[in-house]
Amino acid sequence: MKRLRAHLPIVLWLAALLACVAVIARTTFVADLSAFMPRAPSERQQMLMDQFKDGIIARLIVVGIEGGDAAERARLSKALSAALRQQAEFIGVQNGSAADLVLDRAYVFDNRYLLSPAVDAQRYTEDGLRRAIGSTVEDLSGSAGMLLKQLLPRDPTGETRELLGQFEGSSQPPSTEGVWSTRDGARALLLLQTRAEGSDIDAQARTLETVRSAFAAIPDRPADTRLLMTGTSVFSVSSRALIESEVHRLAAASLVLVVALLLLVYRSARLLGLSLLPMLTGTLAGITAVSLGFGQVHGITLGFGTTMIGEAVDYAIYLFVQRPATPQQARLFWRTLWLGLLTSVAGFLALLGSGFPGLAQLGLYSTVGLVAAVLVTRYVLPRLMPQHLPAPDLPRTGELLLRLMRQAPRLRWLLLVLMLGMLVVVGLHVDRIWNRSISALNPVTQADQQLHEELRRDLGASDLRYLAVLTAADPEQALQQAERAGSVLQALSRAGTLAGYSSPSQVLPSLASQQARQAALPEPAPLRRRLDAALAGLPLRAERLQGFLADVESSRTRALLTRRDLDGTASALLYDSLLIPRERDVLVLMPLRPPIVDQTEQDIDIERVDAALKADGTRNITVIDLLAETNALFDSYLHEALLFSGLGCLAILALLLLTLRSVTRALRVALPLACAVVCVTGTLLLGGTSLTILHLVGLLLVVAIGSNYALFFDNTNTGSSAQEQRQTSISLVTANLTIVGSFGMLALSSVPVLAILGITVGLGTVLALLFSAILARPQTGLPQAASVESPA
C-alpha cells in the first residue's frame, strides 16, 4: 500500500499527459481575428464579425500575373481564368476579357426593361415617352453621344443609360491586350470569389493551392512569370502558416538554449531531463484547457506557449539547485514556491473574466499551465530525482554573484534617478502610450500589405470601409429591402453625401419589381400609338424604332430573371458577393462609395445615412464604418484588458499583504515589480513603440515571474551557510537566464505579436531581478531558501 501511494502521483501524472495528448490531437488551431471579437457582440460588432466570416471581404482574392510581355501575361490570364472556372471552389472568376464584357453587355441590354428602376407606367405614357426620348436626343451631343447613337433605335428611352447611372462613381481597371491589368501594364489582374467562408482557413488554403496548381499547369509558361495573390483569405492562410512555423522554430531554438544552459549548471543529463517535465506538462495542460474551454486554440495563445519553456522550468531549477535538505528547509522552500505561484495565478486569473476570448484564452492557458508545472515539481520530481546526487555548485560563479548581490542595494540612488526619468517619459507620452489600432496585431508583412494596396487600387476596388448591411428571411425579401434602401441611397448620392453604392438588386431586381415593370410595359398597339404621338416635333422617325417596339414586347412577355440568368457574367460575381445565403437568413451587403473632393476621398457621415434609411422605414439595416468599428472594438478590448490587468495586480498585492502580514514586506516585494513595469514602458516609448494588448500581457507576465525573485530576496536568511547562499544566487540567476533565453528567441520572431512578448518579458524579467536585488534589505549573504512565515 505504501509503495502504491508513493507511485500514485506518477501514475496520475502519466494518465493526465495521455489525456492531454488525446485532446490536443483533435484540437483546432486558428489564426484569424475571431479571438479578438467579443463573446456577446452588439449589433454593429456582430455585423463586423459577419464580414470576417461571410462577407465579401473574406471571399475575394485579387490575383496578379507578372513577368514576360503584355501578350504573354494576357495569355496566362485567359488560360488561368478558363481553368479556374471549371473548379467548384470558385463562385466567380473575372479578368475583364472581351468574352466577359460581351456577356455582361448582352445581359444588361437584353434585360434592360426588367432591370431599369426608371421603368414604370408613367414612363410609357405619351408624355413619359416624349420626356424620355427627348432627354436621350439631347444627350447625343454629350460625351456618351456615340454610344447612345448606336443604342437609339432599340433604346430611345435610355434605359441602358439609367442602368449605368446606378454605378456612377465606380471604376474599372485598365485593360491591356484584352484583359485587366495594373495601371502601368506590368501585371495582368484577375478577381476571384471563393465558395468557402473566409473563416474556414483550411478550405481557403486548399483554394489557394488550386490557383497555384492551375497556374503551374499552364503549358509553355515562361520561367520568369509568377503568380501573386492577395486578400483577406490569403492573409489568413499565410498568417496561420507563419505563426505555426515561427512557434515551432522558436520553441526548438528556445529548448536548445535552455538545455545548453541547464547542462552547464547541472552537469547531469538526468537532472536536465527532469527539469523539462514541468515545462512539458504545463504546456500540454494549458493547450488542453483552452481547447476544452473554447473549442479551439488561437495561434497567439500557442505562441505564448513557448514562454512556458522559460518560466515553467524555473520551478525545477529552484528545486534542483537549492536542494532543501532538512524538513524545515523543505517546508519553507515549498511555502515560498506556492506563494510565488499564487501571485502569478492571481494576475492571470483576472483575465478569465474578459468578454474577449483572446484575453480569456491567455488567462486560462497561463493559470492552468503554471499550476500544472508546480504540481509536477512538487509531487513528481521529488520521486524521480536522485536521492544522493549533490546539488549543482559553481563556486567561482556563485561567489561572484554573491558579491554582486551584496553590493546591489548601494545602487538605490541610481534606481531612483532612473525611475524619475522614466516617469517623466511616460508622462510626456501619456496621450499616446497605447496603440489603439487593431493593425498593430497584424501578422502580415509590410511587403504583403503594400502588394494588397497596389493590386486593390489598380483593380479599381474601394476598400469597402463603409457598408449598409441588412438581413432578411429569404432572397426575395432581401432584394425588396435592398431596393427600398437603394432609393434612399440614390437620393443621398444625388445630394453629394455619397459617391454611389452597390447593391445586388442593381443586377437582379426582386421578382416583385420585375413583375411591376412588366405590368408597366404597354401592349404593342397602345405603345405604337403613344410612340407616334410622342415623336411629334422630335428629330426621330418611328420607322427607326421597330427594334424598340419588339424589345418591349419581348420583355413584357418573357420569364422573369433569376440567379441562373447571371451565370457567366461579372454581374454574378457582384450578386453573389453582396447577397449571401446563410443557415437561418440572408445577408445583404451594400458597399457605400465615399465622395471625392479634389481627388481625395472624404469620410461618409454614416449617422446621416443611417438616419435617412431609418426615416424611410427601412428595417433590419445597419450602416457601419468598418475601420471605425474595428478600432472602437479594439479600443474596448484594450480598456477591458487594462481593467482586468489592474484587478490582477490588486489581487497580487492583496495576496502578499494577507500572506506576509506586513505592509513593509508586501511593498518590498511589489515595488521592484512596479519599477520594472515602468522602466519597460518608458524604454518602449523612447524607442517609438506604442503599447498594444500584447505588451500589456507581457507586463503582466513580468509581474508574475518577477514576484518569485522578489520573494526570495525578501526572505533572506543571513544565518545560512556560504554554500547555501551560493546555491540560491545561482538558482535565481539561472532561472532568469532561462526566461531571457526563451523570450529572447521570441523577440527575434518576424511575427509582431510574438516579438512584442519576447522584448517585453525578456527586458522586464532582467529588470525585475536587478531591482529586487537593489531594493532588498542590506545583507551579508543570501539565504538557502525563502523563509515566508505561514499564517497561523
mmCIF file of N, CA and C in Angstrom, residues 371-416:
data_model
loop_
_atom_site.group_PDB
_atom_site.id
_atom_site.type_symbol
_atom_site.label_atom_id
_atom_site.label_comp_id
_atom_site.label_asym_id
_atom_site.label_seq_id
_atom_site.Cartn_x
_atom_site.Cartn_y
_atom_site.Cartn_z
ATOM 1 N N VAL A 371 -0.007 26.139 -12.779
ATOM 2 C CA VAL A 371 -0.421 25.230 -11.710
ATOM 3 C C VAL A 371 0.071 23.813 -11.997
ATOM 4 N N ALA A 372 -0.088 23.364 -13.249
ATOM 5 C CA ALA A 372 0.366 22.017 -13.608
ATOM 6 C C ALA A 372 1.875 21.889 -13.434
ATOM 7 N N ALA A 373 2.622 22.930 -13.813
ATOM 8 C CA ALA A 373 4.081 22.876 -13.684
ATOM 9 C C ALA A 373 4.512 22.767 -12.223
ATOM 10 N N VAL A 374 3.870 23.522 -11.342
ATOM 11 C CA VAL A 374 4.234 23.467 -9.925
ATOM 12 C C VAL A 374 3.821 22.136 -9.306
ATOM 13 N N LEU A 375 2.667 21.610 -9.695
ATOM 14 C CA LEU A 375 2.237 20.321 -9.173
ATOM 15 C C LEU A 375 3.226 19.215 -9.547
ATOM 16 N N VAL A 376 3.712 19.247 -10.767
ATOM 17 C CA VAL A 376 4.706 18.255 -11.189
ATOM 18 C C VAL A 376 6.006 18.447 -10.403
ATOM 19 N N THR A 377 6.407 19.713 -10.207
ATOM 20 C CA THR A 377 7.626 19.984 -9.445
ATOM 21 C C THR A 377 7.494 19.497 -8.006
ATOM 22 N N ARG A 378 6.322 19.664 -7.432
ATOM 23 C CA ARG A 378 6.132 19.318 -6.020
ATOM 24 C C ARG A 378 5.938 17.819 -5.791
ATOM 25 N N TYR A 379 5.172 17.153 -6.645
ATOM 26 C CA TYR A 379 4.774 15.779 -6.331
ATOM 27 C C TYR A 379 5.406 14.715 -7.228
ATOM 28 N N VAL A 380 5.924 15.112 -8.396
ATOM 29 C CA VAL A 380 6.510 14.123 -9.306
ATOM 30 C C VAL A 380 8.028 14.140 -9.267
ATOM 31 N N LEU A 381 8.625 15.319 -9.388
ATOM 32 C CA LEU A 381 10.089 15.393 -9.442
ATOM 33 C C LEU A 381 10.772 14.820 -8.202
ATOM 34 N N PRO A 382 10.296 15.102 -6.977
ATOM 35 C CA PRO A 382 10.984 14.530 -5.812
ATOM 36 C C PRO A 382 11.021 13.004 -5.831
ATOM 37 N N ARG A 383 10.068 12.367 -6.518
ATOM 38 C CA ARG A 383 10.037 10.912 -6.580
ATOM 39 C C ARG A 383 10.882 10.370 -7.718
ATOM 40 N N LEU A 384 11.287 11.240 -8.628
ATOM 41 C CA LEU A 384 12.106 10.814 -9.759
ATOM 42 C C LEU A 384 13.560 11.240 -9.637
ATOM 43 N N MET A 385 13.836 12.286 -8.871
ATOM 44 C CA MET A 385 15.197 12.809 -8.782
ATOM 45 C C MET A 385 16.083 11.894 -7.930
ATOM 46 N N PRO A 386 17.361 11.831 -8.245
ATOM 47 C CA PRO A 386 18.292 11.002 -7.462
ATOM 48 C C PRO A 386 18.332 11.466 -6.005
ATOM 49 N N GLN A 387 18.401 10.502 -5.097
ATOM 50 C CA GLN A 387 18.379 10.826 -3.678
ATOM 51 C C GLN A 387 19.712 11.367 -3.179
ATOM 52 N N HIS A 388 20.803 10.923 -3.752
ATOM 53 C CA HIS A 388 22.107 11.276 -3.211
ATOM 54 C C HIS A 388 22.963 12.084 -4.188
ATOM 55 N N LEU A 389 22.322 12.632 -5.224
ATOM 56 C CA LEU A 389 23.078 13.454 -6.167
ATOM 57 C C LEU A 389 23.337 14.817 -5.554
ATOM 58 N N PRO A 390 24.598 15.235 -5.460
ATOM 59 C CA PRO A 390 24.891 16.538 -4.849
ATOM 60 C C PRO A 390 24.312 17.673 -5.679
ATOM 61 N N ALA A 391 23.956 18.724 -4.981
ATOM 62 C CA ALA A 391 23.406 19.899 -5.655
ATOM 63 C C ALA A 391 24.444 20.524 -6.559
ATOM 64 N N PRO A 392 24.042 21.038 -7.721
ATOM 65 C CA PRO A 392 24.988 21.708 -8.619
ATOM 66 C C PRO A 392 25.689 22.861 -7.904
ATOM 67 N N ASP A 393 26.971 22.974 -8.150
ATOM 68 C CA ASP A 393 27.730 24.025 -7.470
ATOM 69 C C ASP A 393 28.740 24.617 -8.433
ATOM 70 N N LEU A 394 28.685 25.918 -8.603
ATOM 71 C CA LEU A 394 29.657 26.639 -9.427
ATOM 72 C C LEU A 394 30.343 27.650 -8.506
ATOM 73 N N PRO A 395 31.398 27.223 -7.811
ATOM 74 C CA PRO A 395 31.981 28.051 -6.739
ATOM 75 C C PRO A 395 32.344 29.462 -7.178
ATOM 76 N N ARG A 396 33.081 29.581 -8.266
ATOM 77 C CA ARG A 396 33.533 30.912 -8.677
ATOM 78 C C ARG A 396 32.342 31.765 -9.104
ATOM 79 N N THR A 397 31.461 31.176 -9.890
ATOM 80 C CA THR A 397 30.272 31.918 -10.327
ATOM 81 C C THR A 397 29.415 32.310 -9.134
ATOM 82 N N GLY A 398 29.246 31.352 -8.207
ATOM 83 C CA GLY A 398 28.440 31.640 -7.031
ATOM 84 C C GLY A 398 29.004 32.759 -6.187
ATOM 85 N N GLU A 399 30.323 32.752 -5.999
ATOM 86 C CA GLU A 399 30.951 33.811 -5.199
ATOM 87 C C GLU A 399 30.802 35.163 -5.874
ATOM 88 N N LEU A 400 30.972 35.188 -7.189
ATOM 89 C CA LEU A 400 30.833 36.453 -7.920
ATOM 90 C C LEU A 400 29.408 36.983 -7.797
ATOM 91 N N LEU A 401 28.441 36.105 -7.979
ATOM 92 C CA LEU A 401 27.053 36.532 -7.864
ATOM 93 C C LEU A 401 26.731 37.006 -6.458
ATOM 94 N N LEU A 402 27.302 36.323 -5.481
ATOM 95 C CA LEU A 402 27.058 36.695 -4.094
ATOM 96 C C LEU A 402 27.569 38.098 -3.804
ATOM 97 N N ARG A 403 28.763 38.392 -4.300
ATOM 98 C CA ARG A 403 29.322 39.740 -4.066
ATOM 99 C C ARG A 403 28.472 40.796 -4.771
ATOM 100 N N LEU A 404 28.017 40.488 -5.995
ATOM 101 C CA LEU A 404 27.191 41.445 -6.725
ATOM 102 C C LEU A 404 25.866 41.696 -6.012
ATOM 103 N N MET A 405 25.274 40.643 -5.480
ATOM 104 C CA MET A 405 24.011 40.794 -4.770
ATOM 105 C C MET A 405 24.180 41.651 -3.520
ATOM 106 N N ARG A 406 25.301 41.487 -2.832
ATOM 107 C CA ARG A 406 25.539 42.266 -1.617
ATOM 108 C C ARG A 406 25.716 43.746 -1.918
ATOM 109 N N GLN A 407 26.311 44.039 -3.102
ATOM 110 C CA GLN A 407 26.579 45.430 -3.452
ATOM 111 C C GLN A 407 25.369 46.117 -4.094
ATOM 112 N N ALA A 408 24.403 45.341 -4.545
ATOM 113 C CA ALA A 408 23.269 45.892 -5.291
ATOM 114 C C ALA A 408 22.506 46.981 -4.553
ATOM 115 N N PRO A 409 22.230 46.851 -3.217
ATOM 116 C CA PRO A 409 21.469 47.913 -2.539
ATOM 117 C C PRO A 409 22.113 49.290 -2.601
ATOM 118 N N ARG A 410 23.418 49.345 -2.860
ATOM 119 C CA ARG A 410 24.081 50.653 -2.961
ATOM 120 C C ARG A 410 23.642 51.437 -4.198
ATOM 121 N N LEU A 411 22.929 50.766 -5.111
ATOM 122 C CA LEU A 411 22.506 51.420 -6.355
ATOM 123 C C LEU A 411 21.091 51.996 -6.265
ATOM 124 N N ARG A 412 20.579 52.093 -5.053
ATOM 125 C CA ARG A 412 19.207 52.592 -4.923
ATOM 126 C C ARG A 412 19.064 54.024 -5.429
ATOM 127 N N TRP A 413 20.081 54.832 -5.220
ATOM 128 C CA TRP A 413 20.002 56.222 -5.696
ATOM 129 C C TRP A 413 19.926 56.255 -7.222
ATOM 130 N N LEU A 414 20.658 55.329 -7.875
ATOM 131 C CA LEU A 414 20.622 55.264 -9.333
ATOM 132 C C LEU A 414 19.242 54.808 -9.820
ATOM 133 N N LEU A 415 18.663 53.850 -9.090
ATOM 134 C CA LEU A 415 17.315 53.391 -9.434
ATOM 135 C C LEU A 415 16.302 54.519 -9.269
ATOM 136 N N LEU A 416 16.477 55.340 -8.219
ATOM 137 C CA LEU A 416 15.574 56.467 -8.001
ATOM 138 C C LEU A 416 15.641 57.452 -9.163
#
